[in-house]
Coordinates of C-alpha atoms in Angstrom, one line a residue:
X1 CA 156.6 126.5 69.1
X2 CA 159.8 124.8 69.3
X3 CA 163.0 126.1 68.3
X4 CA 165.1 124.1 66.4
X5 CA 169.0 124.6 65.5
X6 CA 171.2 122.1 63.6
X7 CA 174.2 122.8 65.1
X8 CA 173.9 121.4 68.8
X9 CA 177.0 119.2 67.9
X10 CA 179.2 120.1 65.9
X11 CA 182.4 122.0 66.5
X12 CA 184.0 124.6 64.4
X13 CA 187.9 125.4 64.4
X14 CA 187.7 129.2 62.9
X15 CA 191.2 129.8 61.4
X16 CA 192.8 133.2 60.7
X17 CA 192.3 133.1 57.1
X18 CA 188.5 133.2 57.0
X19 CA 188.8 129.5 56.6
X20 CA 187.4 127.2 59.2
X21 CA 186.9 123.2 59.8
X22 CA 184.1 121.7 61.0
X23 CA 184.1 118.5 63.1
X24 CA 180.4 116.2 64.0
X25 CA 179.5 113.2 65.4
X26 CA 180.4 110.6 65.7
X27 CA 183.9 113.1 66.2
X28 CA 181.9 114.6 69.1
X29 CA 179.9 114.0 71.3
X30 CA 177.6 115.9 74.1
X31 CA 177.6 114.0 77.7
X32 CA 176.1 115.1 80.1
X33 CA 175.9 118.7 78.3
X34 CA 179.7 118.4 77.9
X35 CA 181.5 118.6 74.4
X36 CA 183.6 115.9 73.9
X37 CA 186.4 115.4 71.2
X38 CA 187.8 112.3 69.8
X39 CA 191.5 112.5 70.6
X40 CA 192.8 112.0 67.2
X41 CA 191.0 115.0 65.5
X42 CA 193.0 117.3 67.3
X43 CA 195.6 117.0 65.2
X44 CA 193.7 119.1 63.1
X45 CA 193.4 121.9 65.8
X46 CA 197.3 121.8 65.3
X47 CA 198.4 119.7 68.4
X48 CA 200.6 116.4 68.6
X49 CA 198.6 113.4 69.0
X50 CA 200.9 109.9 69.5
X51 CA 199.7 106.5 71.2
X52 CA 200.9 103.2 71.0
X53 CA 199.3 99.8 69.6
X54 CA 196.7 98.2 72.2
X55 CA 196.9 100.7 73.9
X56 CA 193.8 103.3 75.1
X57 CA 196.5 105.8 76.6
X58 CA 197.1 109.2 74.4
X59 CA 199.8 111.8 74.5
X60 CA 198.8 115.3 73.2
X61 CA 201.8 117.7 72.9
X62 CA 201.2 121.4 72.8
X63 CA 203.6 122.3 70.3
X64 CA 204.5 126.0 70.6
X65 CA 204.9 125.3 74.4
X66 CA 206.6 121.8 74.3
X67 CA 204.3 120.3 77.3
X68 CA 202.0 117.0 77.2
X69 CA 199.1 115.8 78.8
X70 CA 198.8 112.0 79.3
X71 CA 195.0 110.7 79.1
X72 CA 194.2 107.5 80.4
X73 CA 190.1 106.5 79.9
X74 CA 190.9 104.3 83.3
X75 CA 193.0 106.8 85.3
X76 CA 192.3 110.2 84.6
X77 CA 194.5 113.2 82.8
X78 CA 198.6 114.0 83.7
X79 CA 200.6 116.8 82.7
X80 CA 204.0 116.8 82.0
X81 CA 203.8 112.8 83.7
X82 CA 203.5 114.7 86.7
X83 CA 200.7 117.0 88.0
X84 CA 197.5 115.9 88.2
X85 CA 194.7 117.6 85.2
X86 CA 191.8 118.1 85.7
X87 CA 189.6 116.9 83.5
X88 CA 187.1 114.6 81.9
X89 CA 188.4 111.6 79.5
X90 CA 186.4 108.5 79.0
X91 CA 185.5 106.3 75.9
X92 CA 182.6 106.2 73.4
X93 CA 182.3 103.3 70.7
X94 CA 185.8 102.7 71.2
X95 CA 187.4 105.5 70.7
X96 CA 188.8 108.1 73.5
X97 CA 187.3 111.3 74.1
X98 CA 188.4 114.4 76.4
X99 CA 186.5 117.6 77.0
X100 CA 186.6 120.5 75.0
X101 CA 186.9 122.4 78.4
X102 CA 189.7 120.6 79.2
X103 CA 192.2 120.2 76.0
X104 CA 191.4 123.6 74.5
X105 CA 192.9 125.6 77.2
X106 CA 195.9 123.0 77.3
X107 CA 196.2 123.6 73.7
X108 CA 195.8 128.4 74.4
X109 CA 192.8 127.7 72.0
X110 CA 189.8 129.8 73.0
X111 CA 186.2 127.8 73.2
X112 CA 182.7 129.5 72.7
X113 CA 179.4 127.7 73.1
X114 CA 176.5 129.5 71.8
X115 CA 173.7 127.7 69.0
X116 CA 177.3 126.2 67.6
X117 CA 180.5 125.1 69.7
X118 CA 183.7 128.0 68.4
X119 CA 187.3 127.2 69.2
X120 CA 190.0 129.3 67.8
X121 CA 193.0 131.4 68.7
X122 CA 192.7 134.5 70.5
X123 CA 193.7 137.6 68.6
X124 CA 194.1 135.8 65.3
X125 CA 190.2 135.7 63.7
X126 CA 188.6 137.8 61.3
X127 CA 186.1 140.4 62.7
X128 CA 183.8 142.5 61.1
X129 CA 184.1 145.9 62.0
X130 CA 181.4 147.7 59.5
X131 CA 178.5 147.1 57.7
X132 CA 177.2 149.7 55.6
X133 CA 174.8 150.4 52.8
X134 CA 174.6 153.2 50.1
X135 CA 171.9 153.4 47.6
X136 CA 172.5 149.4 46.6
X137 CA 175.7 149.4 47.9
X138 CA 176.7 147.7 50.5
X139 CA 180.3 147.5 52.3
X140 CA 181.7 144.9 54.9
X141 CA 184.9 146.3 56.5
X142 CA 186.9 143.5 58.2
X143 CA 189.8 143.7 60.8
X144 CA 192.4 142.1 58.2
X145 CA 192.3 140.4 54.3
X146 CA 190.7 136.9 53.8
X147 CA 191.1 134.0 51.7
X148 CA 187.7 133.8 49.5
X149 CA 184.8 136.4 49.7
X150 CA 182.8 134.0 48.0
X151 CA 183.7 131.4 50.9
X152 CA 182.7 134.2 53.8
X153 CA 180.1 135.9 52.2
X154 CA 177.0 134.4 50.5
X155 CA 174.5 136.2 48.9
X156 CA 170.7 135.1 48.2
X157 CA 168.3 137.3 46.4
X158 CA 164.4 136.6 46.1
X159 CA 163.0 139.6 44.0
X160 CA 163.4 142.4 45.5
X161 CA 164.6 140.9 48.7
X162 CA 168.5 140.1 49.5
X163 CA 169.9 138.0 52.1
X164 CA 173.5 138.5 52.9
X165 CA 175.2 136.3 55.5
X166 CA 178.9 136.3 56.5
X167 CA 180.6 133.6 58.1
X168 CA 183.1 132.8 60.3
X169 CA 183.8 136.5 60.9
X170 CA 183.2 138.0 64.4
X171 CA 180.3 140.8 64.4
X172 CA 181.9 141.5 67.9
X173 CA 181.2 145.7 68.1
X174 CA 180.2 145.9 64.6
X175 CA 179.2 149.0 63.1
X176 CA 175.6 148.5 61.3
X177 CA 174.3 151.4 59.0
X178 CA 171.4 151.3 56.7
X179 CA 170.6 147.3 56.8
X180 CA 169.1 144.9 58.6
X181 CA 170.8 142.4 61.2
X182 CA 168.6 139.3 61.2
X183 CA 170.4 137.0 62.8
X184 CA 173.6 136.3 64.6
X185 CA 176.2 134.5 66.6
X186 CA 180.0 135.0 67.8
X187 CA 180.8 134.0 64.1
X188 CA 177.8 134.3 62.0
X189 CA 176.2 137.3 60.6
X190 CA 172.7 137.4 58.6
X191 CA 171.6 140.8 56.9
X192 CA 168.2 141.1 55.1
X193 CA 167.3 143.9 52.7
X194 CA 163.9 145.1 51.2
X195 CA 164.4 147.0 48.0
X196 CA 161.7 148.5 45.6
X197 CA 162.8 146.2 42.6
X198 CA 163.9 142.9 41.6
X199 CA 167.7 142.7 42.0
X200 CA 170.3 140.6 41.1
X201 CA 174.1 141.1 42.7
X202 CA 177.9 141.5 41.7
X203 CA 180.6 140.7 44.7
X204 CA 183.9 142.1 44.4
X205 CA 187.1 142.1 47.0
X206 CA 189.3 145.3 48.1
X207 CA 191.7 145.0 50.3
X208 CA 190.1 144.4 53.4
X209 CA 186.5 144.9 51.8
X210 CA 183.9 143.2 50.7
X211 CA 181.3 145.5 48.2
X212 CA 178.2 143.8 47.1
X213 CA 176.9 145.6 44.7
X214 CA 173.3 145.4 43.6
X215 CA 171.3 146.3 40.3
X216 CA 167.9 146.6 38.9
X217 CA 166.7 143.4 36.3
X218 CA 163.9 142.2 34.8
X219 CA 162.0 140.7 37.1
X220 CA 163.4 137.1 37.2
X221 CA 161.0 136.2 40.3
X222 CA 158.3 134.4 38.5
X223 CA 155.8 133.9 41.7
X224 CA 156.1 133.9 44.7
X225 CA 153.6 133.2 47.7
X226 CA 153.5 132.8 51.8
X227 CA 152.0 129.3 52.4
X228 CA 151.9 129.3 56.2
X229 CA 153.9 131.4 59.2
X230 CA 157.8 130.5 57.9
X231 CA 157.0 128.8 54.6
X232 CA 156.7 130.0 51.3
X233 CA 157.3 129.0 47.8
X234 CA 158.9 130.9 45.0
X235 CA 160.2 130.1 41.1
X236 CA 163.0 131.7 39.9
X237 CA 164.6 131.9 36.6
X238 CA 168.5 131.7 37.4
X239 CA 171.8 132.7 35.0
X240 CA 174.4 130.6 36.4
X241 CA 177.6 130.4 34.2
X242 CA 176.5 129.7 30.8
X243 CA 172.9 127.7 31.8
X244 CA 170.0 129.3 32.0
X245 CA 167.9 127.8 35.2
X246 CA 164.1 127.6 36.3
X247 CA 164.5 127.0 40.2
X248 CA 161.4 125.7 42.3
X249 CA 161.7 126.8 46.1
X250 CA 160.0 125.6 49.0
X251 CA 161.9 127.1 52.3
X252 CA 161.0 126.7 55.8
X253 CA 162.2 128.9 58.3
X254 CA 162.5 126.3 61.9
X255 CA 162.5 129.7 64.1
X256 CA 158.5 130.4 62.6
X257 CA 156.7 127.5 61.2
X258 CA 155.2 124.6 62.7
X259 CA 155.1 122.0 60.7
X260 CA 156.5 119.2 60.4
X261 CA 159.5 117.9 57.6
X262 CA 158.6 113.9 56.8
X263 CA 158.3 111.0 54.2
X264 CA 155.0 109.8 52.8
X265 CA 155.1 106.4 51.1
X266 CA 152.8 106.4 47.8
X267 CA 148.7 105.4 48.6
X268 CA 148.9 101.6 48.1
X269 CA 151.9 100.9 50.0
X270 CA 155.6 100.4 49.7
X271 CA 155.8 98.4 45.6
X272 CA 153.6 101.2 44.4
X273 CA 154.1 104.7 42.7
X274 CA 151.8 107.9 43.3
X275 CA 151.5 111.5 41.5
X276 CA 153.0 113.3 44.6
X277 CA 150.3 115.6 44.2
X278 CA 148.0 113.4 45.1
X279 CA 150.3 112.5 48.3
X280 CA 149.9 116.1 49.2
X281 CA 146.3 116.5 49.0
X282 CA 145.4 113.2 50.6
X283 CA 147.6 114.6 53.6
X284 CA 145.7 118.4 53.7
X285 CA 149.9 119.0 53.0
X286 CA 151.3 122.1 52.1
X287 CA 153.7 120.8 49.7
X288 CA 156.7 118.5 48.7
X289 CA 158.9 117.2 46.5
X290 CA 159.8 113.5 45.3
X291 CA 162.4 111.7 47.2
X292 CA 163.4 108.0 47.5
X293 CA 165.8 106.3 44.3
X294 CA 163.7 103.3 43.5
X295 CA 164.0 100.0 41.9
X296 CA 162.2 100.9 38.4
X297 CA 161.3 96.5 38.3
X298 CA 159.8 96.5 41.6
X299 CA 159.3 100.3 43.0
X300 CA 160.6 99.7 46.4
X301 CA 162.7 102.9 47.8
X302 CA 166.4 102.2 47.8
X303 CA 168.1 103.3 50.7
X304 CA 166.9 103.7 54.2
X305 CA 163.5 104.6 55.0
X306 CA 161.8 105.5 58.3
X307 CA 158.4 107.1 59.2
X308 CA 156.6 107.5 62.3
X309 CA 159.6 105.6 64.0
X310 CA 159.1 102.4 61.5
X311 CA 161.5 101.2 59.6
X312 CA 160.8 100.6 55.9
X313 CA 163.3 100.1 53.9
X314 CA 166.9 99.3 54.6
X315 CA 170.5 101.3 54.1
X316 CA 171.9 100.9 50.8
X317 CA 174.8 98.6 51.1
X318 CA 177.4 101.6 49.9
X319 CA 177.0 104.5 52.7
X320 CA 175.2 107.3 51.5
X321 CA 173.7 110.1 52.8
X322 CA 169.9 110.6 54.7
X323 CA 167.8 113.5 55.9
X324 CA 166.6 112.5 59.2
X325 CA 164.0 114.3 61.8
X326 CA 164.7 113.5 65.2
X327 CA 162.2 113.0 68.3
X328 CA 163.7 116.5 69.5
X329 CA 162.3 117.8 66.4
X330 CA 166.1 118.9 65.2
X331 CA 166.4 117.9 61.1
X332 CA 170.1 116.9 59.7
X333 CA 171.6 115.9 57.3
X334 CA 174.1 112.3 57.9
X335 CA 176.6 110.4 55.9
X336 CA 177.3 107.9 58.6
X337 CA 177.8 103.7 57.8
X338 CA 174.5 102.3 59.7
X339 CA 172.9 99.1 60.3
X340 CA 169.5 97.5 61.1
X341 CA 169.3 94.9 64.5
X342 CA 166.3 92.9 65.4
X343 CA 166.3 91.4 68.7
X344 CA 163.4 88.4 69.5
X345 CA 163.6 86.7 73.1
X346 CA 167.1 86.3 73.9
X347 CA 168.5 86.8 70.0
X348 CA 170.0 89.1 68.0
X349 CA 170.1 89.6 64.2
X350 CA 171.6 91.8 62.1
X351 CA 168.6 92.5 59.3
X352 CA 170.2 92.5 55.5
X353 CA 166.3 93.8 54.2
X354 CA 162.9 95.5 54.3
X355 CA 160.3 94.9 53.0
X356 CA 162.1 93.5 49.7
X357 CA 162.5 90.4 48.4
X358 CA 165.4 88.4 48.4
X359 CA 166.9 84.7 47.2
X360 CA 170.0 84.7 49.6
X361 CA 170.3 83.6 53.1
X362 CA 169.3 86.3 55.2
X363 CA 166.7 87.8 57.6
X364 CA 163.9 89.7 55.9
X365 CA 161.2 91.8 58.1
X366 CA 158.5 92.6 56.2
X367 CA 155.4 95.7 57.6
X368 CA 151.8 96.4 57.1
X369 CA 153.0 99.3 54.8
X370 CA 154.2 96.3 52.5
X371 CA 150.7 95.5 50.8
X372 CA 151.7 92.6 48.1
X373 CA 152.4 88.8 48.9
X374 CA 154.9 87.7 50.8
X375 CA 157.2 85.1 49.0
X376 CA 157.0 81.6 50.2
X377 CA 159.4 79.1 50.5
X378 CA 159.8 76.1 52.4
X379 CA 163.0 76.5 53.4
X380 CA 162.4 79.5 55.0
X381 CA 161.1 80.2 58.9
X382 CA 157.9 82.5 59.1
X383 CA 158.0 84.7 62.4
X384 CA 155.2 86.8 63.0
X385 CA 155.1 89.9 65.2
X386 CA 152.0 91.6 66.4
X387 CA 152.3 93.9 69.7
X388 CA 155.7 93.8 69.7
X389 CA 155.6 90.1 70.3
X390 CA 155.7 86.8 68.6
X391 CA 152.3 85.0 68.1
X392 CA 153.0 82.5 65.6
X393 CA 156.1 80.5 63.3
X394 CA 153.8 80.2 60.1
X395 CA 153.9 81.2 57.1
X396 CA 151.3 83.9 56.4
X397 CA 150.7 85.8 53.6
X398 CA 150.0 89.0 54.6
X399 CA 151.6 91.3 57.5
X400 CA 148.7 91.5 60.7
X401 CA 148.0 95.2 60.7
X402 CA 150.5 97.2 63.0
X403 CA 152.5 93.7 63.4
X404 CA 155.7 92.8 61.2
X405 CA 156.6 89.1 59.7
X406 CA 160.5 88.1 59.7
X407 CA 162.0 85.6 57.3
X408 CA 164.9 83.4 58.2
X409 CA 167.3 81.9 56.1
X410 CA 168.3 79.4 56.7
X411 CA 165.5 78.3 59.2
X412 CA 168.2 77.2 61.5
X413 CA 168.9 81.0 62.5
X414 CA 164.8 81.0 64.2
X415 CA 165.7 77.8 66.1
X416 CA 165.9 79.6 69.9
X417 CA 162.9 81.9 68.9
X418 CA 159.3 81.0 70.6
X419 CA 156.2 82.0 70.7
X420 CA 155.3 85.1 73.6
X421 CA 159.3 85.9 73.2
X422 CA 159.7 90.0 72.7
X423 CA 160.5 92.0 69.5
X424 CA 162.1 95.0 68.8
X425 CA 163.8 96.6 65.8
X426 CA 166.8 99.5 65.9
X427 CA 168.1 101.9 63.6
X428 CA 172.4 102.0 64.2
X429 CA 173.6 105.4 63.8
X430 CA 177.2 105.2 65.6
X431 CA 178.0 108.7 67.6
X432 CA 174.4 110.3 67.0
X433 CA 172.6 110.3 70.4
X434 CA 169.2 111.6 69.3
X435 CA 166.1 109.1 68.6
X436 CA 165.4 109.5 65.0
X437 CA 161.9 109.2 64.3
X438 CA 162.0 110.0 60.5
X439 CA 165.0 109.3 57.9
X440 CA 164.9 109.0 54.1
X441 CA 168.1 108.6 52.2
X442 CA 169.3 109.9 48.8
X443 CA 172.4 111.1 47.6
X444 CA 174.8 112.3 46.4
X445 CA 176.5 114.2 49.4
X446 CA 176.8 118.5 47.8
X447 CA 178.2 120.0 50.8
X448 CA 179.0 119.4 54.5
X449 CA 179.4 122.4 56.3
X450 CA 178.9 125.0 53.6
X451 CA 182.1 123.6 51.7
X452 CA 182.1 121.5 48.3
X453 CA 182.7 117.5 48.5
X454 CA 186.2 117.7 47.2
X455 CA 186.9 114.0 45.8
X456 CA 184.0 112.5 43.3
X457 CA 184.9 109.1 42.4
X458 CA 183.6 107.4 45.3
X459 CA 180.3 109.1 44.3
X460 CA 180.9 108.0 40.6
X461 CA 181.5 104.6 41.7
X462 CA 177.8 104.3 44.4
X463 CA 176.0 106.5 41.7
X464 CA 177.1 105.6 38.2
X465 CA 178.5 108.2 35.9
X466 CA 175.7 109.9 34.6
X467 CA 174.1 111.2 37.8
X468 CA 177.2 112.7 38.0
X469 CA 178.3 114.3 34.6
X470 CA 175.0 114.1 33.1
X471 CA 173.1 117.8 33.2
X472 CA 169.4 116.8 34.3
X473 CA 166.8 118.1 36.3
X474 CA 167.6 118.2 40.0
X475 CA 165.4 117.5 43.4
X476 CA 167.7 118.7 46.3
X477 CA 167.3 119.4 50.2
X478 CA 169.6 121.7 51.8
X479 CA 170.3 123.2 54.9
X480 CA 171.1 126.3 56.4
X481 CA 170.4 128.5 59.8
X482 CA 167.4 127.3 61.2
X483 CA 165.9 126.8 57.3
X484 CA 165.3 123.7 55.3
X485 CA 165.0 124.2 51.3
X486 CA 163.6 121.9 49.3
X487 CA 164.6 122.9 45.6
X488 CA 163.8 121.5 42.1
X489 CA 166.1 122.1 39.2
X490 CA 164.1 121.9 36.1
X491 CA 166.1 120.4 32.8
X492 CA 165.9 118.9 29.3
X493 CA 164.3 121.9 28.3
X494 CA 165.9 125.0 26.4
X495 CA 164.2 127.1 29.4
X496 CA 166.3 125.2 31.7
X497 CA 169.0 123.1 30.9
X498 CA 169.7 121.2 34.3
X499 CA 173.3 120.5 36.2
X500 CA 175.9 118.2 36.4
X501 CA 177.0 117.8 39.8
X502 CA 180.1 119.7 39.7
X503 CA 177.8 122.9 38.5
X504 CA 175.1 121.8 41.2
X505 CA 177.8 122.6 44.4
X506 CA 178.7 125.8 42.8
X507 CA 175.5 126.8 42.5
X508 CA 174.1 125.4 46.2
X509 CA 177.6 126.8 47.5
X510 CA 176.8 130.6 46.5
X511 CA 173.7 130.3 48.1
X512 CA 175.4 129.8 51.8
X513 CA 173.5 126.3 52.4
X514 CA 175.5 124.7 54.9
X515 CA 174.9 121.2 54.1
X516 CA 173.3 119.9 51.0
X517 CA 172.3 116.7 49.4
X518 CA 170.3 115.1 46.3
X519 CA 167.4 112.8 46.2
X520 CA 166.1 111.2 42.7
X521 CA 166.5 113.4 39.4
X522 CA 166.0 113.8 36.0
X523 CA 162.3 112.9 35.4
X524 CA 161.1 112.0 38.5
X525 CA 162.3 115.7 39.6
X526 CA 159.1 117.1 40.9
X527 CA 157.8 119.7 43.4
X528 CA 153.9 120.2 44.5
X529 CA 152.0 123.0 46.3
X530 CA 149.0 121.8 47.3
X531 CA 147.9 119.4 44.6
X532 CA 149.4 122.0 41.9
X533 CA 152.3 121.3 40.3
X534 CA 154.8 124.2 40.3
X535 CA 157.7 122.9 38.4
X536 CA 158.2 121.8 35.1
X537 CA 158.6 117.9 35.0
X538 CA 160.5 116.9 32.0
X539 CA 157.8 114.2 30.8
X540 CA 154.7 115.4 32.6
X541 CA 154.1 114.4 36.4
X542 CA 155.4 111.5 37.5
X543 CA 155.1 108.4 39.3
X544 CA 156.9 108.0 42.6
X545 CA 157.3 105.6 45.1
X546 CA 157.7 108.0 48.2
X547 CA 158.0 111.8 48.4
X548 CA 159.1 114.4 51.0
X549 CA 156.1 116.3 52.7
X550 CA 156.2 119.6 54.7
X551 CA 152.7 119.4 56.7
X552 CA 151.2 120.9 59.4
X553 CA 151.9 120.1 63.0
X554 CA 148.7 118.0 64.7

């Protein structure tokens, strides 16, 4: 069993407040087990960053103590102009990066690498110096005041179970009485409590306290069951503000299950629609939800689509956010502009689809998980692809099994190509170094790195208005330590009433996900266990074109 954490790179700046920052690629970068940090984002860690035009050479200024270092990609580090630095500097995708080990100290910042990378200023963060509970009481004591309990501490009940994490606080010689430390790190704290009865939980701030106090209700735990080692399934009916919820879980805890987090395109192929319960019983799954927007005329995905390393669909041409799996078997979460490149022979094309059809002049690669006709047109160049190399310039009207066809446009762009000449297809994620073997993209963004997306109208403008204000049912993946949730809002019913968005990353926010996105809503919003149906789908099950499977490992 491999464990899997999705923090290997990324950086957080713990601040004395409570509040912290979080920086990830492609703002940094592991070489050669090194964290490095684009030179610009230290501005943020509250240092002077100045460089001239056309040039690669960077001065950061340690403020309190008025020195600079002077980092050069090509010669090395300086300080003061003078003394040598050791250190390491160099440049990735055009942009310089220097390592944490170096500039921190520079900068009197301490630096921690444990499952996540900690840099913050001695003396100055929170710690937690008790943790007690009291009948259904429980008290955090911290070393000073904070900012937000609702921003340090989340709470997640389940029945008569309560999770209760705290973050970024240091648990550093922490006093533990009466509960349960699950998990932790230099900053992160998770607490698990059994009680006899179904609880529900009021949070209130004293002074340097944080009392979470919990209380008997009606049972709002509708069912609950353990699927597999680290998976299980539970329906809740929720109160949040004035709405009253029916929530559909399906959580996976990385640290115990093995199974595997991936795509399924519907029976016959990438045009068609499936009841996603028949996806999970034709795959002896354990469950899923629906996934991929779709184009309701032709029911290809929108957005990018990988599985089993092929790509199937393209990006959508405004960035928008994916859930990927990686060969390393680490899941995350990206909001990163990609691209598509096919290289044949000596060539190299930048691919504007997949698997879709298209009138403009552009290349078009088309797999054997595309089942219909392809489109043709004499003005076009047929390139087929089978083994990874080219066997014919024909048109043919099917894709050879395992093989791909690409269509140029205008035929003038296949002019060098020949037949024997070598194919391959990549996936451009700048910054992210793993292979990604799986990816499925969706969106809107909810959070990134447990905090809210602040600014909505570039969502409004890539999603329309109503996905936005409109309060509908809900599919949504979220992360948090070593757990992916798949949830399902149900809505358009008086038993639930659904979200709008703004509600949707309050409510995902108390919860302590750290990162948290959407996939399609409103009627296609649907979650299966086993081939039952747990949610309530707001016009019966639907039709989908691809769905999101948790199945067993082979």
């Amino acid at each position: 069993m491999i464990s899997i954490s999705f923090f290997s790179q990324e950086l957080y700046y713990i601040q004395p407040d409570g509040g912290y920052t979080r920086f990830r690629e492609p703002d940094v970068s592991i070489v050669s087990g090194k964290l490095m940090i684009a030179v610009e984002i230290l501005t943020e860690l509250g240092a002077g960053v100045t460089s001239f035009s056309g040039s690669n050479k960077y001065y950061i200024i340690n403020k309190e103590m008025g020195e600079t270092l002077i980092i050069d990609p090509y010669s090395g580090i300086s300080l003061n102009f003078l003394e040598k630095y050791e250190g390491l500097v160099m440049m990735i995708n055009d942009r310089v990066f220097i390592s944490a080990e170096s500039v921190f100290p520079f900068l009197n910042l301490n630096f921690l690498s444990n499952e996540r990378y900690y840099v913050y200023k001695e003396n100055s963060v929170i710690r937690l110096n008790k943790a007690e509970m009291n009948m259904r009481t429980v008290t955090f004591e911290f070393s000073s005041q904070f900012f937000d309990v609702e921003s340090i501490i989340k709470v997640n009940t389940k029945g008569n179970e309560a999770d209760i994490t705290v973050f970024p606080v240091s648990p550093d010689e922490t006093t533990i009485r009466g509960i349960i430390l699950k998990n932790n790190d230099p900053f992160y704290s998770e607490f698990n409590i059994q009680f006899n009865v179904p609880v529900d939980y009021r949070l209130v701030k004293d002074g340097n306290k944080a009392i979470v106090y919990f209380s008997h209700v009606d049972p709002y735990l509708e069912e609950i069951e353990v699927l597999s080692q680290g998976v299980q399934w539970y329906r809740k009916k929720e109160i949040f503000e004035q709405s009253t919820l029916k929530v559909t879980y399906l959580e996976v805890d990385l640290t115990e299950a093995d199974v595997k987090i991936i795509p399924e395109i519907a029976f016959d192929g990438l045009g068609s629609k499936d009841k996603l319960s028949n996806m999970v019983r034709k795959n002896f799954a354990i469950g899923g939800v629906n996934a991929s927007y779709f184009d309701t005329s032709t029911n290809f995905p929108v957005g990018i689509l990988i599985k089993d390393s092929q790509i199937e669909s393209e990006p959508f041409y405004y960035p928008r956010p994916f859930f990927v799996k990686t060969d390393k078997n680490t899941y995350h979460i990206l909001d990163i502009n990609t691209e598509i490149h096919l290289r044949i022979g000596g060539s190299l094309f930048l691919v504007k689809g997949v698997n879709k059809y298209s009138q403009n002049g552009d290349v078009i690669v088309y797999t054997d998980n595309f089942k219909k006709l392809i489109p043709q047109d004499s003005n076009r160049d047929y390139v087929v692809i089978s083994n990874d190399k080219v066997i014919s310039k024909t048109y043919t009207p099917k894709v050879p099994k395992g093989g791909k066809v690409v269509v140029f446009n205008p035929k003038e762009l296949s002019k060098f190509i020949k037949i024997g000449d070598t194919f391959s297809m990549q996936f451009i994620v700048p910054g992210f170094q793993y292979k990604i073997t799986d990816a499925i993209e969706g969106g809107p963004m909810l959070l990134s790195g447990g905090k809210k997306i602040v600014s909505t109208n570039s969502i409004k403008a890539t999603y329309g208005q109503r996905i936005i204000e409109g309060r509908t049912p809900r599919t949504v993946l979220a992360l948090s330590k070593n757990k992916v949730i798949l949830l399902v809002i149900d809505g358009y019913q008086t038993t639930s009433s659904g979200l709008t968005y703004d509600e949707l990353t309050d409510f995902l926010s108390k919860k302590g996900y750290s990162d948290a996105m959407c996939f399609d809503g409103g009627s296609s919003s649907v979650m299966s266990i086993g081939s039952r149906i747990v949610n309530q789908p707001s016009s019966g099950e639907p039709d989908i074109p691809v769905a999101i499977l948790v199945d067993r490992n082979d």
